[in-house]
Amino acid sequence: MTDATTDLESLLDDPDLLATSAYIDGQWVDGDNGRFDVTNPARGDVIAQVADLSRAQVANAIAQAETAQKEWARWTGKERAAVLRKWFDLMMLHQEDLATILTAEQGKPLSEAKGEIAYGAAFIEFFGEEAKRIYGETIPGHQRDKRITVIKQPVGVAASITPWNFPNAMITRKAAPALAAGCAFVARPAGETPLSALAMGVLADRAGIPAGVFNVVTSSSASAIGKEFCENPLVRKLTFTGSTTVGRILLEQAAGQVKKCSMELGGNAPFIVFDDADLDKAVEGAILCKFRNNGQTCVCANRIYVQDGVYDAFAEKLTARVKELKIGDGLKSGMDLGPLINTDAVEKVREHIADAKSKGGAVILGGEVHDMPGNFITPTIITGATKDMAFATEETFGPLAPLFRFTDEDEVIALANDTIFGLASYFYAKDLSRVYKVAEALEYGIVGVNTGIISTEVAPFGGIKQSGLGREGSHHGIEEFLEMKYICMAV
Ligand SMILES: NC(=O)C1=CN([C@@H]2O[C@H](COP(=O)(O)OP(=O)(O)OC[C@H]3O[C@@H](n4cnc5c(N)ncnc54)[C@H](OP(=O)(O)O)[C@@H]3O)[C@@H](O)[C@H]2O)C=CC1
Ligand SMILES: O=C(O)[C@H](O)CS(=O)(=O)O
């Protein structure tokens, strides 16, 4: 595999997967506003130019989706399941090519990209099965002549706005339950990473998903498309993954129509290591939890709290493991860490490091921009972290591991909960009463106990407080795309 400056198509077994026009109503459409560049974050070279749609074009796509949705909702759950299964099978058949496209535009190492494709495909497989199990209920009447039934129906047209950090899975985690429920779907992928979404359009077409049911609208203007999704009454559901800042904007914009919204927003995950933890397992968990996608996930450990008795040993073990991580172009084999998505992301990590050092933190590993060209930064460990440092309240979204020291359970629970966020949290301990007490006391939607990886299609993923609204994945995930109807019948 040569470096990322190689023509991307030449790297693919099926070059037709590299689509650069928008996918609307089963057609490939150019943009009224020309095209925008997609660059490889490892080298900065342009790998594709993608259709730049106008807001009017997106409004047209929504209208066509609304028409298609009426017929799609008439399909049985079993019929929808069959088509979703084909989509899943095609994803797995083309896993290598989809991973290459994903790495080229997002930067993560190929091994991680292949993992994301399998993770993304798992949502399509799971919700294809759920399509057959959208049950209603009958309720004993409140009067002798009344019969009560409850049915569930698709909300209609669902629109999604997704981030660059998981360009495939963040779309399928929404599109799969939406289509399974009988909704039509209009996806607006991040400007940095549209190619993975467009490749899903190619496969949707091949799987026999009817025209207009799954659409990908690409644009360089996120805010204009977001306003169209929020203000167009044909869009009955908005589902967003990204920062809390943008989530607030979208919720405000959607409030005008009281639009049904799901929000998967920012996090600030605590990772707690107690004295009775298995230290080697805690170190492996910290590596996975902190450095997955180079720290660019909303569930990455952002604050690592280590109890006094094991602080030095943990710091030493973690440093030894991080030194082994290989950094480089994700398209080259054997890499553990790729580049960050852009220069702003690199700058944010550097700011957090400088802030910590100015407040007494000690950099025991890394701390500088890598000498390779591209958005690379060395993985960094800081000891002596304190709660007045920026990373205590802000999501770093990069390979920076700050180690905080603590003395007892009540202290660390208070520290861990001292944030506006509430998405993921983790801790390592063996004592059973401690495990129950801490798991119940942490104010988060997700708690990992003796594990640093919690992501799966079978569990409800989502946060509390300002980390979001709603859940994705698990049988709960399809409820976000259904309306409940109560029928009261006089007999
Ligand atoms: N919860 C999560 O999974 C994620 C959290 N984050 C957090 O957000 C921070 C910033 O990352 P970033 O990628 O900038 O995340 P953003 O929230 O800025 O972007 C997420 C998505 O929203 C789009 N967007 C941005 N502004 C608007 C708007 N006004 N109206 C409609 N859509 C909009 C973006 O488009 P475009 O990219 O084209 O501008 C992108 O598709 C990260 O540092 C991290 O803290 C980021 C990604 C995922
Ligand atoms: O947005 C994210 O960071 C993802 O939701 C994290 S995960 O689902 O891939 O764990």
CSV table of C-alpha atoms in Angstrom, one decimal, residues 30 64 74-75 105 139 148 168 282 365 376 394 399 408 448 479 482:
chain,number,residue,atom,x,y,z
A,30,ASP,CA,-24.2,17.5,-9.1
A,64,GLN,CA,-38.8,13.3,-2.9
A,74,ARG,CA,-46.5,0.1,3.1
A,75,TRP,CA,-43.8,-2.6,2.9
A,105,GLU,CA,-10.8,10.9,4.2
A,139,ILE,CA,-55.2,-2.6,26.6
A,148,ILE,CA,-58.1,0.1,23.1
A,168,ASN,CA,-19.7,5.3,8.4
A,282,ALA,CA,-6.6,-1.0,33.6
A,365,LEU,CA,5.7,11.5,27.7
A,376,PHE,CA,0.2,14.5,13.6
A,394,GLU,CA,-13.3,20.6,28.0
A,399,PRO,CA,-4.2,11.7,22.3
A,408,ASP,CA,-11.2,7.9,48.4
A,448,GLY,CA,-17.8,0.7,31.7
A,479,GLU,CA,-38.4,4.0,19.1
A,482,LEU,CA,-41.6,5.6,15.6
